[in-house]
Coordinates of C-alpha atoms in Angstrom, one line a residue:
Chain A
X9 CA 5.1 0.0 37.1
X10 CA 6.9 3.3 37.4
X11 CA 5.8 6.6 35.8
X12 CA 7.8 6.2 32.6
X13 CA 6.6 2.7 31.9
X14 CA 3.0 3.7 32.4
X15 CA 3.3 6.8 30.2
X16 CA 5.1 5.4 27.1
X17 CA 4.6 8.7 25.4
X18 CA 7.1 10.5 27.6
X19 CA 10.2 9.1 26.0
X20 CA 9.3 10.0 22.4
X21 CA 8.4 13.5 23.5
X22 CA 11.7 14.0 25.4
X23 CA 13.7 12.6 22.4
X24 CA 12.0 15.1 20.1
X25 CA 12.5 18.0 22.5
X26 CA 16.2 17.2 23.0
X27 CA 16.8 17.0 19.3
X28 CA 14.8 20.1 18.6
X29 CA 16.8 22.1 21.3
X30 CA 20.1 20.8 19.8
X31 CA 18.9 21.9 16.3
X32 CA 17.9 25.3 17.5
X33 CA 21.3 25.7 19.2
X34 CA 23.2 24.8 16.0
X35 CA 20.9 26.7 13.6
X36 CA 19.1 29.5 15.4
X37 CA 17.5 30.5 12.0
X38 CA 15.3 27.3 12.4
X39 CA 13.6 28.9 15.4
X40 CA 11.0 30.8 13.5
X41 CA 7.6 30.2 11.8
X42 CA 9.4 29.9 8.4
X43 CA 12.2 27.8 9.8
X44 CA 9.9 25.3 11.6
X45 CA 7.9 24.9 8.4
X46 CA 11.0 24.1 6.3
X47 CA 12.3 21.7 9.0
X48 CA 9.0 19.8 9.3
X49 CA 6.9 20.1 6.1
X50 CA 8.4 17.0 4.5
X51 CA 7.6 15.2 7.8
X52 CA 3.9 15.5 7.2
X53 CA 3.7 12.8 4.5
X54 CA 6.1 10.7 6.6
X55 CA 3.8 11.1 9.6
X56 CA 0.8 9.9 7.5
X57 CA 2.8 6.9 6.2
X58 CA 3.9 6.1 9.8
X59 CA 0.2 6.1 10.9
X60 CA -0.5 3.7 7.9
X61 CA 2.3 1.4 9.0
X62 CA 1.0 1.6 12.6
X63 CA -2.4 0.3 11.5
X64 CA -0.7 -2.8 10.1
X65 CA 1.6 -3.3 13.1
X66 CA -1.4 -2.9 15.4
X67 CA -2.8 -6.2 14.1
X68 CA 0.6 -7.9 14.4
X69 CA 1.5 -7.6 10.7
X70 CA 4.2 -5.6 9.0
X71 CA 3.9 -3.8 5.6
X72 CA 7.0 -3.8 3.4
X73 CA 5.1 -2.3 0.4
X74 CA 4.2 1.0 2.0
X75 CA 6.9 3.0 0.2
X76 CA 5.9 1.7 -3.2
X77 CA 2.2 2.2 -2.3
X78 CA 2.7 5.8 -1.3
X79 CA 4.7 6.4 -4.6
X80 CA 1.8 4.9 -6.5
X81 CA -0.7 7.1 -4.7
X82 CA 1.5 10.1 -5.5
X83 CA 1.6 9.2 -9.2
X84 CA -2.2 8.8 -9.3
X85 CA -2.6 12.2 -7.5
X86 CA -0.2 13.9 -9.9
X87 CA -1.9 12.5 -13.0
X88 CA -5.5 11.3 -12.8
X89 CA -6.6 13.4 -9.7
X90 CA -5.2 16.5 -11.4
X91 CA -6.6 15.8 -15.0
X92 CA -9.8 14.0 -14.2
X93 CA -10.7 14.3 -10.5
X94 CA -13.6 11.8 -10.5
X95 CA -11.5 9.1 -12.1
X96 CA -8.6 9.9 -9.8
X97 CA -10.8 9.6 -6.7
X98 CA -12.2 6.3 -7.9
X99 CA -8.7 4.9 -8.5
X100 CA -7.6 6.1 -5.0
X101 CA -10.7 4.5 -3.6
X102 CA -9.9 1.3 -5.4
X103 CA -6.4 1.3 -3.9
X104 CA -7.8 1.6 -0.4
X105 CA -10.3 -1.3 -1.1
X106 CA -7.5 -3.4 -2.5
X107 CA -5.6 -2.9 0.7
X108 CA -8.7 -4.1 2.6
X109 CA -8.9 -7.1 0.4
X110 CA -5.2 -7.8 1.0
X111 CA -5.8 -7.8 4.8
X112 CA -8.7 -10.2 4.4
X113 CA -6.7 -12.6 2.2
X114 CA -3.7 -12.5 4.5
X115 CA -6.0 -13.5 7.4
X116 CA -8.2 -16.0 5.6
X117 CA -5.3 -18.0 4.0
X118 CA -3.0 -17.4 7.1
X119 CA -0.3 -16.0 4.8
X120 CA 2.7 -14.2 6.3
X121 CA 2.1 -10.5 5.8
X122 CA 5.8 -9.8 5.3
X123 CA 5.9 -12.0 2.2
X124 CA 2.6 -10.8 0.7
X125 CA 3.4 -7.1 1.2
X126 CA 7.0 -7.6 -0.2
X127 CA 5.4 -9.2 -3.3
X128 CA 2.8 -6.4 -3.5
X129 CA 5.6 -3.8 -3.4
X130 CA 6.6 -4.9 -6.9
X131 CA 3.0 -4.7 -8.1
X132 CA 2.6 -1.1 -6.7
X133 CA 6.0 -0.2 -8.2
X134 CA 5.0 -1.6 -11.6
X135 CA 1.7 0.2 -11.6
X136 CA 3.4 3.5 -10.6
X137 CA 5.9 3.1 -13.5
X138 CA 3.0 2.3 -15.8
X139 CA 1.1 5.5 -14.9
X140 CA 4.2 7.7 -14.9
X141 CA 7.0 6.1 -16.9
X142 CA 9.1 9.3 -16.6
X143 CA 9.0 11.8 -13.7
X144 CA 6.3 14.4 -14.1
X145 CA 2.6 15.2 -13.5
X146 CA 1.3 18.1 -11.6
X147 CA -0.2 18.7 -8.2
X148 CA -3.9 19.7 -8.2
X149 CA -4.1 23.4 -7.3
X150 CA -6.3 22.9 -4.2
X151 CA -3.7 20.4 -2.8
X152 CA -0.8 22.7 -3.4
X153 CA -2.7 25.5 -1.7
X154 CA -3.6 23.2 1.2
X155 CA 0.1 22.1 1.7
X156 CA 1.5 25.6 1.5
X157 CA -1.2 27.3 3.6
X158 CA 0.1 29.7 6.2
X159 CA -2.1 29.4 9.3
X160 CA -1.8 32.0 12.1
X161 CA 0.4 31.3 15.1
X162 CA 1.9 27.9 14.0
X163 CA 3.2 26.8 10.6
X164 CA 1.3 24.3 8.5
X165 CA 3.7 21.4 9.3
X166 CA 3.0 21.7 13.1
X167 CA -0.7 22.2 12.7
X168 CA -0.9 19.2 10.4
X169 CA 1.0 17.0 12.8
X170 CA -1.2 18.0 15.7
X171 CA -4.4 17.3 13.7
X172 CA -3.1 13.9 12.5
X173 CA -2.2 12.9 16.0
X174 CA -5.5 14.1 17.5
X175 CA -7.7 12.4 14.9
X176 CA -5.9 9.1 15.0
X177 CA -5.7 9.2 18.8
X178 CA -9.5 9.6 18.9
X179 CA -10.0 6.8 16.4
X180 CA -7.6 4.2 17.7
X181 CA -7.3 4.9 21.5
X182 CA -10.7 6.5 22.4
X183 CA -13.3 5.0 20.1
X184 CA -14.9 1.5 20.6
X185 CA -13.8 0.1 17.3
X186 CA -10.3 1.3 17.9
X187 CA -10.1 -0.7 21.1
X188 CA -11.4 -3.8 19.3
X189 CA -8.8 -3.3 16.5
X190 CA -6.0 -3.1 19.1
X191 CA -7.6 -6.2 20.6
X192 CA -6.9 -8.1 17.4
X193 CA -3.2 -7.5 17.9
X194 CA -3.5 -8.3 21.6
X195 CA -5.5 -11.5 21.5
X196 CA -7.3 -12.3 18.3
X197 CA -8.9 -15.4 19.7
X198 CA -10.7 -13.6 22.6
X199 CA -11.9 -10.9 20.2
X200 CA -13.3 -13.7 18.0
X201 CA -14.9 -15.4 21.0
X202 CA -16.5 -12.1 21.9
X203 CA -18.4 -12.3 18.7
X204 CA -16.4 -10.1 16.3
X205 CA -15.4 -11.2 12.9
X206 CA -11.6 -11.0 12.9
X207 CA -11.4 -11.1 9.1
X208 CA -13.5 -8.0 8.9
X209 CA -11.5 -6.3 11.6
X210 CA -8.2 -7.1 9.8
X211 CA -9.7 -5.8 6.5
X212 CA -10.7 -2.6 8.3
X213 CA -7.2 -2.2 9.8
X214 CA -5.7 -2.6 6.3
X215 CA -8.2 -0.3 4.7
X216 CA -7.3 2.4 7.3
X217 CA -3.6 1.8 6.4
X218 CA -4.5 2.2 2.7
X219 CA -6.4 5.4 3.5
X220 CA -3.4 6.9 5.3
X221 CA -1.0 5.7 2.6
X222 CA -3.1 7.5 0.0
X223 CA -3.2 10.6 2.2
X224 CA 0.6 10.4 2.5
X225 CA 1.0 10.2 -1.3
X226 CA -1.3 13.2 -1.8
X227 CA 0.4 15.3 0.9
X228 CA 3.8 14.5 -0.7
X229 CA 2.6 15.6 -4.2
X230 CA 1.2 18.8 -2.6
X231 CA 4.7 19.6 -1.3
X232 CA 6.8 18.5 -4.3
X233 CA 4.3 19.7 -7.0
X234 CA 4.9 16.6 -9.1
X235 CA 5.6 12.9 -8.8
X236 CA 8.1 10.2 -9.7
X237 CA 7.5 6.4 -9.6
X238 CA 10.3 6.1 -7.0
X239 CA 9.4 9.2 -4.9
X240 CA 8.6 7.5 -1.6
X241 CA 10.5 4.2 -1.5
X242 CA 12.3 5.3 1.7
X243 CA 9.0 5.5 3.5
X244 CA 8.8 1.8 4.1
X245 CA 11.6 1.7 6.5
X246 CA 11.1 5.2 7.9
X247 CA 7.5 4.4 8.8
X248 CA 8.5 1.2 10.7
X249 CA 11.2 3.1 12.5
X250 CA 8.7 5.9 13.3
X251 CA 6.2 3.5 14.8
X252 CA 8.8 1.9 17.1
X253 CA 10.5 5.1 18.0
X254 CA 7.1 6.5 19.0
X255 CA 6.6 3.7 21.6
X256 CA 4.8 1.1 19.5
X257 CA 5.7 -2.6 19.6
X258 CA 5.7 -5.2 16.9
X259 CA 3.3 -7.5 18.7
X260 CA 0.4 -7.2 21.1
X261 CA -1.5 -4.3 19.6
X262 CA 0.6 -1.9 21.6
X263 CA 0.7 1.2 19.5
X264 CA 0.5 5.0 20.1
X265 CA -0.7 7.3 17.3
X266 CA 0.6 10.4 19.0
X267 CA 3.9 8.6 19.5
X268 CA 4.0 7.5 15.8
X269 CA 3.6 11.1 14.6
X270 CA 6.3 12.3 17.1
X271 CA 8.5 9.4 15.9
X272 CA 8.1 10.6 12.3
X273 CA 9.0 14.1 13.3
X274 CA 12.0 12.9 15.2
X275 CA 13.4 10.9 12.3
X276 CA 13.0 13.8 9.9
X277 CA 14.7 16.2 12.4
X278 CA 17.5 13.7 13.0
X279 CA 18.4 13.8 9.3
X280 CA 18.4 17.6 9.3
X281 CA 20.4 17.8 12.5
X282 CA 23.1 15.5 11.0
X283 CA 23.2 17.7 7.9
X284 CA 23.6 20.8 10.0
X285 CA 26.5 19.1 11.8
X286 CA 28.1 18.8 8.4
X287 CA 28.6 15.1 8.9
X288 CA 29.9 13.2 5.8
X289 CA 27.0 11.4 4.0
X290 CA 28.8 8.1 4.4
X291 CA 28.3 8.4 8.2
X292 CA 24.8 9.9 8.1
X293 CA 22.9 6.7 7.7
X294 CA 24.9 5.1 10.4
X295 CA 24.4 8.1 12.7
X296 CA 20.7 8.0 12.1
X297 CA 20.7 4.3 13.1
X298 CA 22.7 5.2 16.2
X299 CA 20.1 7.8 17.3
X300 CA 17.4 5.1 16.8
X301 CA 19.3 2.5 18.9
X302 CA 19.9 5.1 21.6
X303 CA 16.2 5.9 22.0
X304 CA 15.3 2.2 22.0
X305 CA 18.0 1.4 24.5
X306 CA 16.7 4.1 26.8
X307 CA 13.2 2.7 26.5
X308 CA 14.4 -0.8 27.4
X309 CA 16.3 0.4 30.4
X310 CA 13.3 2.3 31.7
X311 CA 11.0 -0.7 31.2
X312 CA 13.3 -3.1 33.0
X313 CA 13.6 -0.6 35.9
X314 CA 9.8 -0.5 35.9
X315 CA 9.5 -4.2 36.0
X316 CA 12.0 -4.7 38.7
Chain B
X17 CA 44.4 19.3 -14.7
X18 CA 47.8 20.2 -15.9
X19 CA 50.0 22.8 -14.1
X20 CA 49.9 25.1 -17.0
X21 CA 46.1 25.0 -17.1
X22 CA 46.0 25.5 -13.4
X23 CA 48.2 28.6 -13.7
X24 CA 46.1 29.8 -16.6
X25 CA 42.9 29.3 -14.5
X26 CA 44.4 31.1 -11.5
X27 CA 45.6 34.0 -13.8
X28 CA 42.2 34.4 -15.5
X29 CA 40.6 34.2 -12.1
X30 CA 42.8 37.0 -10.7
X31 CA 42.1 39.0 -13.8
X32 CA 38.4 38.4 -13.5
X33 CA 38.2 39.4 -9.8
X34 CA 40.1 42.5 -10.8
X35 CA 37.6 43.2 -13.5
X36 CA 34.7 42.5 -11.1
X37 CA 36.0 45.3 -8.9
X38 CA 36.5 47.6 -11.8
X39 CA 33.0 47.1 -13.2
X40 CA 30.8 49.1 -10.9
X41 CA 27.5 47.4 -11.8
X42 CA 28.7 44.0 -10.5
X43 CA 27.9 43.3 -6.9
X44 CA 30.6 42.1 -4.6
X45 CA 30.1 38.4 -3.8
X46 CA 33.0 38.0 -1.3
X47 CA 30.6 37.6 1.7
X48 CA 28.2 35.2 -0.1
X49 CA 28.0 31.5 0.4
X50 CA 27.2 28.9 -2.3
X51 CA 26.2 25.2 -1.5
X52 CA 26.3 22.2 -3.8
X53 CA 23.4 19.8 -3.3
X54 CA 24.3 16.5 -4.9
X55 CA 22.2 13.3 -4.9
X56 CA 24.7 10.6 -5.6
X57 CA 28.4 9.9 -5.3
X58 CA 28.7 6.3 -6.3
X59 CA 30.5 6.3 -9.6
X60 CA 33.7 7.7 -11.1
X61 CA 32.0 10.5 -12.9
X62 CA 30.3 11.8 -9.7
X63 CA 33.6 11.4 -7.7
X64 CA 35.4 13.5 -10.3
X65 CA 32.6 16.0 -10.2
X66 CA 32.9 16.4 -6.4
X67 CA 36.6 16.6 -6.7
X68 CA 36.4 19.4 -9.2
X69 CA 33.9 21.3 -7.1
X70 CA 36.2 21.1 -4.1
X71 CA 39.2 22.4 -6.1
X72 CA 37.2 25.2 -7.6
X73 CA 35.6 26.1 -4.3
X74 CA 38.9 26.1 -2.4
X75 CA 40.5 28.4 -5.0
X76 CA 37.6 30.8 -5.1
X77 CA 37.4 31.0 -1.3
X78 CA 41.2 31.6 -1.1
X79 CA 40.9 34.3 -3.7
X80 CA 38.0 35.9 -1.7
X81 CA 35.5 35.5 -4.6
X82 CA 33.0 33.9 -2.2
X83 CA 32.9 33.3 1.5
X84 CA 32.2 29.6 1.3
X85 CA 31.2 26.9 -1.2
X86 CA 30.3 23.7 0.6
X87 CA 29.3 20.4 -1.0
X88 CA 26.5 18.3 0.4
X89 CA 25.6 14.8 -0.8
X90 CA 22.5 13.0 0.4
X91 CA 23.1 9.7 2.1
X92 CA 20.6 8.0 -0.3
X93 CA 19.8 8.7 -3.9
X94 CA 16.2 9.7 -3.2
X95 CA 14.2 12.8 -4.2
X96 CA 12.6 13.1 -0.8
X97 CA 16.0 13.1 0.9
X98 CA 17.3 15.8 -1.5
X99 CA 14.2 18.0 -1.0
X100 CA 14.8 17.9 2.7
X101 CA 18.5 18.7 2.1
X102 CA 17.6 21.7 0.0
X103 CA 15.2 23.0 2.7
X104 CA 18.0 22.6 5.2
X105 CA 20.4 24.6 3.0
X106 CA 17.8 27.4 2.9
X107 CA 17.8 27.4 6.7
X108 CA 21.5 27.5 6.8
X109 CA 21.3 30.8 4.9
X110 CA 23.2 30.0 1.7
X111 CA 22.8 32.7 -1.0
X112 CA 22.9 30.2 -3.9
X113 CA 22.3 26.4 -4.2
X114 CA 23.9 24.6 -7.1
X115 CA 22.0 21.4 -7.7
X116 CA 22.5 18.1 -9.4
X117 CA 19.0 16.8 -9.0
X118 CA 17.7 13.2 -8.3
X119 CA 14.5 14.0 -10.2
X120 CA 13.7 16.7 -12.8
X121 CA 10.3 17.3 -11.2
X122 CA 10.1 15.9 -7.6
X123 CA 12.3 18.7 -6.2
X124 CA 10.2 21.5 -7.7
X125 CA 8.4 22.2 -4.4
X126 CA 11.7 22.6 -2.4
X127 CA 13.3 24.6 -5.3
X128 CA 10.3 27.0 -5.2
X129 CA 10.7 27.4 -1.4
X130 CA 14.3 28.3 -2.0
X131 CA 13.4 30.9 -4.7
X132 CA 10.7 32.4 -2.5
X133 CA 13.3 32.7 0.3
X134 CA 15.5 34.7 -2.1
X135 CA 18.0 31.9 -2.8
X136 CA 19.5 31.5 -6.3
X137 CA 19.1 28.0 -7.6
X138 CA 21.3 26.7 -10.5
X139 CA 20.7 23.1 -11.6
X140 CA 23.1 21.2 -13.9
X141 CA 23.5 17.7 -15.3
X142 CA 20.4 16.5 -13.5
X143 CA 18.3 19.6 -14.1
X144 CA 14.9 20.7 -12.5
X145 CA 11.9 22.0 -14.4
X146 CA 10.8 24.6 -11.9
X147 CA 10.9 27.9 -13.9
X148 CA 12.5 30.0 -11.1
X149 CA 15.7 27.9 -11.3
X150 CA 18.5 28.1 -13.8
X151 CA 19.4 25.1 -15.9
X152 CA 22.8 24.2 -17.3
X153 CA 21.8 21.4 -19.6
X154 CA 23.6 19.1 -21.9
X155 CA 22.4 18.8 -25.5
X156 CA 22.7 15.0 -25.7
X157 CA 21.0 14.8 -29.0
X158 CA 23.7 17.1 -30.5
X159 CA 26.2 14.7 -29.1
X160 CA 24.6 11.8 -31.0
X161 CA 24.5 13.8 -34.2
X162 CA 28.1 14.8 -33.9
X163 CA 29.2 11.2 -33.7
X164 CA 27.6 10.5 -37.1
X165 CA 28.9 13.7 -38.6
X166 CA 32.4 12.6 -37.6
X167 CA 31.9 9.1 -39.1
X168 CA 30.6 10.8 -42.3
X169 CA 33.8 12.9 -42.5
X170 CA 36.0 9.8 -42.1
X171 CA 34.0 7.3 -44.1
X172 CA 32.4 9.2 -47.0
X173 CA 31.4 6.0 -48.8
X174 CA 29.2 5.0 -45.8
X175 CA 28.4 1.5 -44.6
X176 CA 26.8 -0.5 -41.8
X177 CA 26.8 0.9 -38.2
X178 CA 26.3 -0.8 -34.8
X179 CA 24.7 1.3 -32.1
X180 CA 25.4 0.7 -28.5
X181 CA 22.8 2.3 -26.2
X182 CA 22.8 3.2 -22.5
X183 CA 20.5 2.2 -19.7
X184 CA 16.9 1.6 -21.1
X185 CA 14.3 4.0 -19.9
X186 CA 16.7 6.8 -18.9
X187 CA 16.2 10.2 -20.6
X188 CA 19.8 10.5 -21.5
X189 CA 19.8 7.2 -23.5
X190 CA 16.7 8.3 -25.4
X191 CA 18.2 11.7 -26.3
X192 CA 21.6 10.4 -27.5
X193 CA 20.0 7.7 -29.5
X194 CA 17.6 10.2 -31.1
X195 CA 20.5 12.3 -32.1
X196 CA 22.3 9.3 -33.6
X197 CA 19.2 8.4 -35.7
X198 CA 18.8 12.0 -36.9
X199 CA 22.4 11.9 -37.9
X200 CA 22.0 8.7 -39.9
X201 CA 18.9 10.2 -41.6
X202 CA 21.0 13.1 -42.7
X203 CA 23.9 11.0 -43.9
X204 CA 21.9 8.3 -45.6
X205 CA 25.0 6.4 -46.8
X206 CA 25.0 4.9 -43.3
X207 CA 22.6 2.2 -42.0
X208 CA 22.2 1.1 -38.4
X209 CA 22.1 -2.7 -38.7
X210 CA 22.2 -3.6 -35.0
X211 CA 21.4 -2.0 -31.7
X212 CA 22.2 -3.3 -28.2
X213 CA 22.1 -1.9 -24.6
X214 CA 25.5 -1.6 -23.0
X215 CA 24.3 0.2 -19.9
X216 CA 27.3 2.6 -20.1
X217 CA 29.5 -0.2 -18.7
X218 CA 32.3 -1.9 -20.5
X219 CA 31.5 -5.5 -19.3
X220 CA 27.8 -5.2 -20.2
X221 CA 28.7 -3.7 -23.6
X222 CA 31.2 -6.4 -24.3
X223 CA 28.7 -9.2 -23.6
X224 CA 25.9 -7.5 -25.6
X225 CA 28.1 -6.9 -28.6
X226 CA 29.6 -10.4 -28.5
X227 CA 26.0 -11.7 -28.5
X228 CA 24.9 -9.8 -31.6
X229 CA 28.1 -9.9 -33.7
X230 CA 27.6 -13.3 -35.3
X231 CA 24.3 -12.2 -36.9
X232 CA 25.7 -8.9 -38.3
X233 CA 27.2 -8.1 -41.8
X234 CA 30.5 -6.2 -42.0
X235 CA 30.5 -3.2 -39.6
X236 CA 32.4 0.0 -40.5
X237 CA 31.6 2.0 -37.5
X238 CA 30.2 1.8 -33.9
X239 CA 28.3 4.7 -32.4
X240 CA 28.3 4.7 -28.6
X241 CA 27.2 6.6 -25.5
X242 CA 30.3 6.5 -23.4
X243 CA 31.7 3.9 -21.1
X244 CA 31.0 1.2 -23.7
X245 CA 33.7 1.6 -26.4
X246 CA 36.4 -0.5 -24.8
X247 CA 34.0 -3.4 -24.3
X248 CA 32.9 -3.2 -27.9
X249 CA 36.5 -3.3 -29.1
X250 CA 37.2 -6.4 -27.0
X251 CA 34.1 -8.1 -28.4
X252 CA 35.3 -7.4 -32.0
X253 CA 38.7 -8.7 -31.2
X254 CA 37.4 -11.9 -29.5
X255 CA 35.2 -12.6 -32.5
X256 CA 38.3 -12.3 -34.8
X257 CA 36.7 -9.5 -36.8
X258 CA 38.5 -6.3 -38.0
X259 CA 38.1 -3.5 -35.6
X260 CA 35.7 -0.9 -37.0
X261 CA 35.8 2.9 -36.3
X262 CA 34.5 3.1 -32.7
X263 CA 33.5 6.5 -31.3
X264 CA 34.7 6.6 -27.7
X265 CA 33.4 8.3 -24.5
X266 CA 36.4 9.8 -22.6
X267 CA 36.8 6.9 -20.1
X268 CA 40.4 6.3 -19.2
X269 CA 40.3 2.6 -20.3
X270 CA 39.0 3.7 -23.7
X271 CA 41.7 6.3 -24.1
X272 CA 44.3 3.8 -23.1
X273 CA 43.1 1.4 -25.7
X274 CA 43.0 4.1 -28.3
X275 CA 46.6 5.1 -27.6
X276 CA 47.8 1.5 -27.8
X277 CA 46.0 1.0 -31.2
X278 CA 47.3 4.2 -32.5
X279 CA 50.9 3.2 -31.7
X280 CA 50.4 -0.3 -33.1
X281 CA 48.5 0.5 -36.4
X282 CA 47.8 4.2 -36.6
X283 CA 44.1 3.9 -35.4
X284 CA 42.2 7.1 -35.6
X285 CA 38.9 8.1 -33.9
X286 CA 37.1 10.7 -31.8
X287 CA 36.1 10.6 -28.2
X288 CA 33.4 12.8 -26.7
X289 CA 31.4 13.1 -23.5
X290 CA 30.3 15.5 -20.7
X291 CA 33.1 16.5 -18.4
X292 CA 32.4 16.1 -14.7
X293 CA 34.0 19.6 -14.4
X294 CA 30.6 21.0 -15.4
X295 CA 30.2 21.4 -11.6
X296 CA 32.8 24.2 -11.8
X297 CA 30.9 25.8 -14.6
X298 CA 27.7 25.7 -12.5
X299 CA 29.7 27.3 -9.6
X300 CA 30.9 30.2 -11.8
X301 CA 27.4 30.7 -13.3
X302 CA 25.9 30.9 -9.8
X303 CA 28.6 33.4 -8.8
X304 CA 27.8 35.5 -11.8
X305 CA 24.1 35.5 -11.0
X306 CA 24.9 36.5 -7.4
X307 CA 27.1 39.3 -8.8
X308 CA 24.1 40.7 -10.6
X309 CA 24.9 39.5 -14.1
X310 CA 21.8 39.0 -16.4
X311 CA 21.9 35.3 -17.1
X312 CA 19.4 33.5 -19.3
X313 CA 17.6 30.6 -17.5
X314 CA 18.7 28.0 -19.9
X315 CA 22.3 27.4 -20.7
X316 CA 24.0 24.7 -22.6
X317 CA 27.2 22.9 -21.7
X318 CA 29.8 22.3 -24.3
X319 CA 31.0 18.6 -24.6
X320 CA 34.6 17.6 -23.9
X321 CA 36.0 16.4 -27.2
X322 CA 39.3 14.4 -27.4
X323 CA 40.9 14.1 -30.9
X324 CA 44.0 12.4 -32.2
X325 CA 46.0 15.5 -31.3
X326 CA 44.9 15.9 -27.7
X327 CA 44.8 12.2 -26.9
X328 CA 48.2 12.1 -25.1
X329 CA 47.5 15.1 -23.0
X330 CA 44.1 13.8 -22.0
X331 CA 45.4 10.4 -21.2
X332 CA 48.1 11.9 -19.0
X333 CA 45.8 13.9 -16.9
X334 CA 43.1 11.3 -16.5
X335 CA 43.6 9.0 -13.5
X336 CA 43.1 5.3 -14.0
X337 CA 39.5 4.2 -13.8
X338 CA 38.3 7.8 -14.1
X339 CA 36.9 10.1 -16.8
X340 CA 38.7 12.8 -18.8
X341 CA 37.9 16.1 -17.1
X342 CA 38.2 19.8 -17.7
X343 CA 37.9 22.5 -15.0
X344 CA 35.9 25.5 -16.2
X345 CA 36.9 29.0 -15.3
X346 CA 35.1 32.2 -14.8
X347 CA 36.0 33.1 -18.4
X348 CA 34.4 29.9 -19.7
X349 CA 31.3 30.6 -17.7
X350 CA 31.1 34.2 -19.2
X351 CA 31.5 32.7 -22.6
X352 CA 28.7 30.2 -22.1
X353 CA 26.4 33.0 -20.7
X354 CA 27.2 35.3 -23.6
X355 CA 26.4 32.5 -26.1
X356 CA 23.0 31.9 -24.6
X357 CA 22.0 35.6 -24.7

């Protein structure tokens, strides 16, 4: 194993650094406290959603309902959490619990997660429309203050990204339960033989995904100041791309929380970079895809070299 | 846009720039840059809108009114994408952002960031509720009322009406329909005997009208929302019923049909909708704000009305498959601002 294959985190870090350098070169104004915050503040909810998706991918499943779920969490935040905080908190808690139940059901009945979550995306979408039929609501003041806080030295977006990465790294990579959770993705049978209840572990992984999904919705409302039933639909695909870009893999419990956060930042930055380049919108999605393929190809090449 | 109109526009523009130099309290905007943030480009209306913006911007830059007026469209019609786009535009150092918003509320955070950074934000068509931004809104309810007023002037004895609505659940549909019902309350010789959703598309409208027609009594008039009049006419013809008075919505196929009917049997009606050229109005309003003009935060766009007298001209200047358009000038913008004061 060579150096790059052993330290999967190198490639995402280098991708982000290269893209950041190119952006600064094209738009020197971005190279400031204010500029960095504008570039990255909308990446904070995406990073949280990416962590949520990572929890699901960690146990070998995939979540196609995440975008709709984050939208629903945003709608609850902008309505109930603002008007009646206790009720709002209870609803958000219920959402997290329903995610845990979903994980248990998927495992117990051996259902394909891709189908169940696709179905659930319509349920979440319907509930969001039910709560907020037309765009509106308001962000709770404390949330708005939190998302627009101006810490010393580094802007909110950067501080938040570091905190998210550090907390999830401790939880998933360093802690005992995190190791067992990754084990479920690696080899569920040996985890079961070792005396763990896999159904509980899966429920826990899904509950963590629900928790980070709710946090993503709250962060989003803190930034936009109000919600819309379709506000985060793009997060489903962005979060999957972010996990993979950050060095995660679809199977085997091989995930990297730090990488996932960096992946989310890279995707956000790629969109801004293309807009600074004044690329026609018709080409932008394609170019975003090209950047993604470029990074993945680089990873594959390094891994093959490492194996040889 | 006809040649004469273009010349007129250019002339008024030259006059206006001359005036701007003459009036000392107006700031010079020749080194300022304006950006258009647009969330969607997938229909004829939006295409015409972008086209108008480009023409207006090119002219204004050539005249030295502003340094640049670039158009940006998000690759996907999503509020989060557009919020990121607005933040990028702030970073690019634009002095004003003209905005057709994906959501009236979900962009408020980004719009606030822009205002705090000293950027002028003018929203039009798809407006935003953030108080620091300007809004060029359309009084859709007034459009609905106007349709019924016109019917009342043509059919003083009244009768049964068929209402074709737009896309269910969209704010515009609610507003126009509300206006139509207010109009009917006012002119109580009319009664709406049927209502269908045409989704602002000719084929959907035709199917919906064909479905409800057999159950309806004699219809004297059809009130519409635009993009549905031609389909309704086809449905009446297919059912072998006399063509009622259908209010149209400025689409080229509707105008074409109207002209054919007029030549064949002297058919007379009214067509009204919002011109995609409202983008040029938003451009001039933002230029005026940058120049230091006191502009009220809420402005109203006039509709584009086509009558029997202007039909030929409108049909001539409207490309096939498009929407009748009008390009607003600085003079028009000043008039709209003066009216709102």
